[in-house]
Structures are given as C-alpha cells and as structure tokens.
Amino acid sequence: MRRLILLSAGFALAAGVALADDPPPMPAQGKAPAAAGRRGGTAAQRAESTREFLGLGTAPDAAAAARGQPLFVAQCSACHGETGRGGIGPSLVHSSLVLDDDHGEKLAPFLKVGRPDKGMPAFAGLSDRDRVDITEFLHQQVELIANRGTYENKNNILVGDKKRGAAFVKKNCASCHSLTGDLKGLGAKYRPLDLQRNWIFPPRDPADGPRAFQATVTTPTGVFKGRVRQVDDFQVVIVDAAGAVHAFNRGKDVKVQIVDPLQAHRELARTLKDRDMTDVTTYLETLK
C-alpha cells in the first residue's frame, strides 16, 4: 500500500513549488482560489491532511515507532544506517518489502526468519512486539520523507529587529491597518513563514470580502459602484452593496475605474529589502 508513496509525494511536492510573481491584474470571475498561506493547525493536523490529500495510506504508530527506534539502532543500523536510509547495506525506506507493509503483517515475519543466504540475519530472539515496533519505526522514516505535511521550515526568519519592524509598520502600514484592529493577535494566527508570506502577498480570498476588486462605472444613465465579478475588453459586471448584479457593455460612453485594495501591498513588495521582511515579520509575530 505504501509503494507509490515516495513517487506520489515527489510529484506533488514538485508541483507545489513555484516562484511567486505578481498576481494577474484581474480575475475573470469573482471567486478567488483559496490562500495556500493559511495552512493552520498543529503539525499533526497538517501531516494528516497532507496524507489524506496524497493518499499515503495508514499513518505509522508513533508510540510503536518510538519503541522501535533504539531496537533498530542496536540491531540494524550497522548495515542500514540509524534512520534506515542506507549504510554499507541498502536503504530500507525504498524497499518494496517496507512499502508494501502497513503495520508489520509482512515485514515482522520476515525479520523473524531473515535472509541468511544474502547476509540478512534472523531476529528470532526479539519478541513479536519488538519486531512490529521496528517495522513501525521504518514506516515513520518513510512518512518523514513522503509526507510533506511533516516538513518543518528550518530557516528561522524571526531574526529581525523588532523596533525597526515597529517603525516600518507605523510609517508604511498605519494608514490602513491598526494595532487594536486587524493586526491585533496577528502573531498567534500564523506560523512565522505563513505570517511573512501573508503580509507581503496577502491573499484575496474571500472574493466578496474587503480585498475584492472594486469598480465605479459611469454611464449616461448614472454612476454605479460595486464589487467586480467579471471584467474584460467588452464587458464589466459588478455586484452592488445590495447584492444586485449590473452588467455594462464597454464603449465610449462608459467609463470604468477599478480599484485594487491590495495595490499598496503590491507596490510595497517591489521595494522591500531582506532586512525589511525579517524586521516586520519579527515584529508582527509579537502581536499575540
């Protein structure tokens, strides 16, 4: 059941890595994609969510894996390395015997008899539980590679100067944001990496929220204001405050002014220096 884990996770991870660029000037529809930066929850919740998304199968038994770790090191690490990724012997995290096993039903009996003709000793002296614990430890090593939900960012970005960060926010952000309003408790809502991403490139989701594109359409019959649902070279469609939908054919008598509430963020992002990013993120993380 675990045979396709590494391949599937590798494809998914490669697909998930992309260079961020300026967002398109206008979405064709009012519904924006969900923000990837708002991945909350505990490490265990993120790992479980990613496991389900990638179809990685059953999760290893953490308690059994913890018991199996010293057993594996004592019995197996001389050949296969302390994490099973190979030494003078092959890596076990890519072994079909490990990947086809779920909770020791195949691997534990194999450990009992071994493969002496190929240099793999039998571990008949271990108890049944010990052999199962070793299999769970190996499954945990596969999990740590295949399930990117278990990955942790090791680059500490909270290395900036809080005072400089506070001064930057006061100078550049106070006209739209408030420490007692939308910034209150911000540091408790996001992990540092997500916090930095969200203040530099804030997500537009939800599409009907305050971050949606707004338009003022002036026609011979009046002026109409509302949230942009669709815009192109031929037509503009808006939704007014009452929820009514208005569609206008673009022409000489129709003037359209579009306002992007996130324009200031987009312009600011082009001027940021590395020090600005770490200073502001370090300061915002203290707002809990």
Short mmCIF file of C-alpha atoms in Angstrom, two decimals:
data_model
loop_
_atom_site.label_atom_id
_atom_site.label_comp_id
_atom_site.label_asym_id
_atom_site.label_seq_id
_atom_site.Cartn_x
_atom_site.Cartn_y
_atom_site.Cartn_z
CA MET A 1 0.00 0.00 0.00
CA ARG A 2 2.94 2.32 0.52
CA ARG A 3 4.76 1.53 -2.77
CA LEU A 4 3.62 4.70 -4.54
CA ILE A 5 4.14 6.99 -1.57
CA LEU A 6 7.56 8.36 -2.49
CA LEU A 7 6.71 8.76 -6.18
CA SER A 8 3.34 10.42 -5.49
CA ALA A 9 4.77 12.74 -2.86
CA GLY A 10 7.65 13.70 -5.13
CA PHE A 11 5.30 14.69 -7.96
CA ALA A 12 3.05 16.60 -5.58
CA LEU A 13 5.97 18.42 -4.00
CA ALA A 14 7.41 19.38 -7.38
CA ALA A 15 4.02 20.66 -8.48
CA GLY A 16 3.68 22.68 -5.30
CA VAL A 17 6.96 24.55 -5.69
CA ALA A 18 6.53 27.66 -7.85
CA LEU A 19 8.02 31.10 -7.94
CA ALA A 20 5.61 33.78 -6.78
CA ASP A 21 5.05 36.65 -9.15
CA ASP A 22 2.63 39.50 -9.27
CA PRO A 23 -0.96 38.21 -9.28
CA PRO A 24 -2.92 38.75 -12.50
CA PRO A 25 -4.36 42.24 -12.72
CA MET A 26 -7.93 40.99 -12.64
CA PRO A 27 -9.60 37.62 -12.19
CA ALA A 28 -12.12 36.64 -14.86
CA GLN A 29 -14.53 35.56 -12.14
CA GLY A 30 -15.16 36.99 -8.70
CA LYS A 31 -14.30 33.76 -6.91
CA ALA A 32 -10.63 33.65 -5.99
CA PRO A 33 -8.62 30.50 -5.20
CA ALA A 34 -8.09 29.60 -1.58
CA ALA A 35 -4.99 31.04 0.01
CA ALA A 36 -2.23 28.50 0.38
CA GLY A 37 -0.65 30.59 3.12
CA ARG A 38 -3.50 29.98 5.54
CA ARG A 39 -2.48 26.44 6.46
CA GLY A 40 -3.19 26.50 10.15
CA GLY A 41 -3.45 23.69 12.69
CA THR A 42 -0.90 21.64 14.52
CA ALA A 43 1.93 19.73 12.87
CA ALA A 44 -0.06 16.51 13.35
CA GLN A 45 -3.14 18.02 11.70
CA ARG A 46 -1.11 19.27 8.74
CA ALA A 47 0.52 15.86 8.36
CA GLU A 48 -2.84 14.08 8.46
CA SER A 49 -4.36 16.49 5.96
CA THR A 50 -1.47 16.02 3.55
CA ARG A 51 -1.55 12.24 4.00
CA GLU A 52 -5.23 12.21 3.06
CA PHE A 53 -4.64 14.53 0.10
CA LEU A 54 -1.79 12.43 -1.29
CA GLY A 55 -3.42 9.09 -0.49
CA LEU A 56 -0.47 7.87 1.55
CA GLY A 57 -2.33 5.16 3.43
CA THR A 58 -2.38 4.50 7.15
CA ALA A 59 -0.23 6.54 9.50
CA PRO A 60 2.60 4.89 11.43
CA ASP A 61 2.03 4.14 15.11
CA ALA A 62 4.09 6.88 16.74
CA ALA A 63 4.37 5.14 20.10
CA ALA A 64 5.49 1.88 18.49
CA ALA A 65 7.96 3.76 16.28
CA ALA A 66 9.46 5.40 19.37
CA ARG A 67 9.95 1.97 20.95
CA GLY A 68 11.34 0.63 17.71
CA GLN A 69 13.95 3.34 17.24
CA PRO A 70 16.51 2.09 19.81
CA LEU A 71 15.87 -1.50 18.71
CA PHE A 72 16.57 -0.60 15.09
CA VAL A 73 19.73 1.31 16.00
CA ALA A 74 21.01 -1.60 18.05
CA GLN A 75 20.10 -4.36 15.61
CA CYS A 76 20.13 -2.82 12.14
CA SER A 77 21.97 0.49 11.95
CA ALA A 78 25.41 -1.05 11.38
CA CYS A 79 24.27 -2.01 7.87
CA HIS A 80 21.33 0.26 7.09
CA GLY A 81 22.17 3.49 8.96
CA GLU A 82 20.45 4.92 12.01
CA THR A 83 17.40 6.07 10.04
CA GLY A 84 17.26 3.17 7.59
CA ARG A 85 18.42 5.28 4.66
CA GLY A 86 21.39 3.11 3.90
CA GLY A 87 24.95 2.44 5.01
CA ILE A 88 27.03 -0.48 3.86
CA GLY A 89 23.64 -2.08 3.27
CA PRO A 90 20.78 -0.72 1.12
CA SER A 91 18.28 1.95 2.06
CA LEU A 92 15.16 0.45 3.58
CA VAL A 93 12.87 3.43 3.03
CA HIS A 94 12.74 2.48 -0.67
CA SER A 95 12.42 -1.25 -0.04
CA SER A 96 9.34 -2.85 -1.60
CA LEU A 97 9.06 -5.06 1.48
CA VAL A 98 8.72 -1.96 3.66
CA LEU A 99 6.48 -0.03 1.26
CA ASP A 100 4.09 -2.97 0.76
CA ASP A 101 3.67 -3.41 4.52
CA ASP A 102 1.19 -1.46 6.65
CA HIS A 103 1.68 -2.45 10.30
CA GLY A 104 4.17 -5.30 10.30
CA GLU A 105 1.96 -8.01 8.84
CA LYS A 106 4.61 -8.79 6.17
CA LEU A 107 7.79 -7.25 7.48
CA ALA A 108 7.68 -8.59 11.05
CA PRO A 109 7.55 -12.27 9.96
CA PHE A 110 10.41 -11.58 7.52
CA LEU A 111 12.53 -10.14 10.35
CA LYS A 112 11.96 -13.33 12.32
CA VAL A 113 13.49 -15.58 9.65
CA GLY A 114 15.75 -13.07 7.87
CA ARG A 115 17.62 -13.88 4.66
CA PRO A 116 20.84 -15.51 5.88
CA ASP A 117 21.94 -16.53 2.38
CA LYS A 118 22.22 -12.83 1.48
CA GLY A 119 23.73 -11.61 4.73
CA MET A 120 20.45 -10.65 6.42
CA PRO A 121 20.39 -12.31 9.88
CA ALA A 122 17.24 -13.59 11.54
CA PHE A 123 15.94 -11.74 14.58
CA ALA A 124 14.13 -14.68 16.14
CA GLY A 125 15.40 -13.62 19.57
CA LEU A 126 13.26 -10.50 19.52
CA SER A 127 9.66 -10.59 20.70
CA ASP A 128 6.80 -10.25 18.24
CA ARG A 129 6.11 -6.76 19.57
CA ASP A 130 9.73 -5.73 19.17
CA ARG A 131 9.71 -6.79 15.52
CA VAL A 132 6.47 -4.88 14.89
CA ASP A 133 7.94 -1.84 16.64
CA ILE A 134 10.92 -1.93 14.27
CA THR A 135 8.56 -2.01 11.28
CA GLU A 136 6.68 0.99 12.63
CA PHE A 137 9.96 2.86 13.02
CA LEU A 138 10.75 2.16 9.37
CA HIS A 139 7.29 3.30 8.31
CA GLN A 140 7.84 6.50 10.25
CA GLN A 141 11.06 7.12 8.28
CA VAL A 142 9.09 6.68 5.04
CA GLU A 143 6.47 9.08 6.38
CA LEU A 144 9.07 11.73 7.16
CA ILE A 145 10.20 11.64 3.53
CA ALA A 146 6.92 11.16 1.68
CA ASN A 147 4.52 13.29 3.70
CA ARG A 148 5.48 16.91 3.12
CA GLY A 149 2.97 17.89 5.80
CA THR A 150 5.60 16.77 8.31
CA TYR A 151 8.24 19.09 6.87
CA GLU A 152 9.32 21.96 9.07
CA ASN A 153 10.97 25.15 7.90
CA LYS A 154 14.40 25.15 9.48
CA ASN A 155 15.25 28.69 8.37
CA ASN A 156 14.40 30.90 11.31
CA ILE A 157 13.03 34.13 9.89
CA LEU A 158 12.41 35.70 13.29
CA VAL A 159 15.88 37.23 13.32
CA GLY A 160 14.95 40.82 12.55
CA ASP A 161 14.91 43.90 14.76
CA LYS A 162 11.53 44.38 16.44
CA LYS A 163 12.00 48.12 16.91
CA ARG A 164 12.84 48.66 13.26
CA GLY A 165 9.89 46.47 12.33
CA ALA A 166 7.53 48.52 14.50
CA ALA A 167 8.82 51.75 12.95
CA PHE A 168 8.34 50.32 9.45
CA VAL A 169 4.75 49.32 10.21
CA LYS A 170 3.99 52.72 11.70
CA LYS A 171 5.37 54.50 8.66
CA ASN A 172 4.06 52.29 5.87
CA CYS A 173 1.01 50.44 7.21
CA ALA A 174 -0.77 52.56 9.82
CA SER A 175 -2.92 54.40 7.29
CA CYS A 176 -4.81 51.16 6.52
CA HIS A 177 -4.12 48.86 9.49
CA SER A 178 -4.49 49.20 13.24
CA LEU A 179 -2.74 47.51 16.15
CA THR A 180 -6.03 47.42 18.02
CA GLY A 181 -7.98 46.32 14.94
CA ASP A 182 -6.99 43.90 12.17
CA LEU A 183 -3.41 43.48 13.42
CA LYS A 184 -4.44 42.54 16.95
CA GLY A 185 -3.41 38.96 17.71
CA LEU A 186 -1.91 38.52 14.25
CA GLY A 187 1.18 36.73 15.54
CA ALA A 188 -0.95 34.00 17.11
CA LYS A 189 -2.85 33.24 13.90
CA TYR A 190 0.01 32.14 11.65
CA ARG A 191 3.29 30.31 11.69
CA PRO A 192 6.18 32.74 11.03
CA LEU A 193 6.66 31.58 7.44
CA ASP A 194 2.95 31.99 6.65
CA LEU A 195 2.87 35.29 8.51
CA GLN A 196 5.64 36.71 6.34
CA ARG A 197 4.03 35.43 3.16
CA ASN A 198 0.63 36.86 4.04
CA TRP A 199 1.73 40.39 4.87
CA ILE A 200 3.92 40.66 1.77
CA PHE A 201 1.46 38.98 -0.62
CA PRO A 202 -1.90 38.96 1.22
CA PRO A 203 -4.44 36.55 -0.27
CA ARG A 204 -7.52 37.97 -1.97
CA ASP A 205 -9.82 35.28 -0.60
CA PRO A 206 -12.72 35.58 0.07
CA ALA A 207 -13.78 37.05 -3.25
CA ASP A 208 -16.66 39.02 -1.76
CA GLY A 209 -14.62 40.44 1.10
CA PRO A 210 -12.93 43.81 1.54
CA ARG A 211 -9.96 42.71 -0.57
CA ALA A 212 -12.03 42.19 -3.72
CA PHE A 213 -11.56 44.49 -6.71
CA GLN A 214 -13.97 47.43 -6.64
CA ALA A 215 -15.25 49.37 -9.63
CA THR A 216 -17.02 52.63 -10.32
CA VAL A 217 -18.87 52.57 -13.64
CA THR A 218 -20.06 55.87 -15.07
CA THR A 219 -22.72 55.69 -17.80
CA PRO A 220 -25.10 58.22 -19.38
CA THR A 221 -27.81 56.94 -17.00
CA GLY A 222 -25.85 57.16 -13.75
CA VAL A 223 -22.92 56.05 -11.63
CA PHE A 224 -22.74 52.50 -10.31
CA LYS A 225 -20.34 51.13 -7.69
CA GLY A 226 -19.68 47.61 -6.55
CA ARG A 227 -17.50 44.54 -6.34
CA VAL A 228 -16.11 43.34 -9.64
CA ARG A 229 -17.45 39.96 -10.71
CA GLN A 230 -16.05 39.96 -14.24
CA VAL A 231 -14.18 42.35 -16.48
CA ASP A 232 -12.71 42.09 -19.97
CA ASP A 233 -12.34 44.24 -23.09
CA PHE A 234 -16.03 44.02 -23.88
CA GLN A 235 -17.96 43.96 -20.63
CA VAL A 236 -17.77 44.69 -16.92
CA VAL A 237 -20.02 43.05 -14.36
CA ILE A 238 -20.31 44.33 -10.80
CA VAL A 239 -22.31 43.47 -7.69
CA ASP A 240 -23.52 46.46 -5.70
CA ALA A 241 -23.88 46.74 -1.93
CA ALA A 242 -27.47 45.46 -2.10
CA GLY A 243 -26.38 42.36 -3.98
CA ALA A 244 -27.80 43.44 -7.33
CA VAL A 245 -25.79 42.45 -10.41
CA HIS A 246 -25.12 45.08 -13.09
CA ALA A 247 -23.59 44.30 -16.49
CA PHE A 248 -22.27 47.02 -18.80
CA ASN A 249 -21.03 46.83 -22.36
CA ARG A 250 -17.83 48.82 -22.62
CA GLY A 251 -17.79 51.73 -25.03
CA LYS A 252 -17.09 55.43 -25.45
CA ASP A 253 -19.95 56.42 -23.15
CA VAL A 254 -18.99 54.01 -20.37
CA LYS A 255 -16.10 54.87 -18.07
CA VAL A 256 -14.75 52.20 -15.73
CA GLN A 257 -12.48 52.91 -12.78
CA ILE A 258 -11.16 49.85 -10.98
CA VAL A 259 -9.59 49.99 -7.54
CA ASP A 260 -7.43 47.18 -6.15
CA PRO A 261 -7.47 47.26 -2.31
CA LEU A 262 -4.18 45.33 -2.36
CA GLN A 263 -2.40 47.71 -4.72
CA ALA A 264 -0.40 49.25 -1.88
CA HIS A 265 0.88 45.80 -0.89
CA ARG A 266 1.86 45.01 -4.47
CA GLU A 267 3.77 48.28 -4.79
CA LEU A 268 5.39 47.85 -1.39
CA ALA A 269 6.57 44.33 -2.23
CA ARG A 270 8.66 45.70 -5.09
CA THR A 271 10.61 47.96 -2.74
CA LEU A 272 11.18 45.59 0.20
CA LYS A 273 14.67 44.64 1.24
CA ASP A 274 15.51 41.40 3.04
CA ARG A 275 16.02 43.34 6.26
CA ASP A 276 12.57 44.91 5.96
CA MET A 277 10.96 41.48 5.59
CA THR A 278 12.63 39.95 8.63
CA ASP A 279 12.19 43.11 10.75
CA VAL A 280 8.47 43.39 10.06
CA THR A 281 7.81 39.66 10.43
CA THR A 282 9.72 39.56 13.71
CA TYR A 283 7.66 42.49 14.99
CA LEU A 284 4.29 41.17 13.77
CA GLU A 285 4.98 37.82 15.42
CA THR A 286 4.94 39.60 18.80
CA LEU A 287 1.35 40.78 18.28
CA LYS A 288 -0.38 38.00 20.20
#
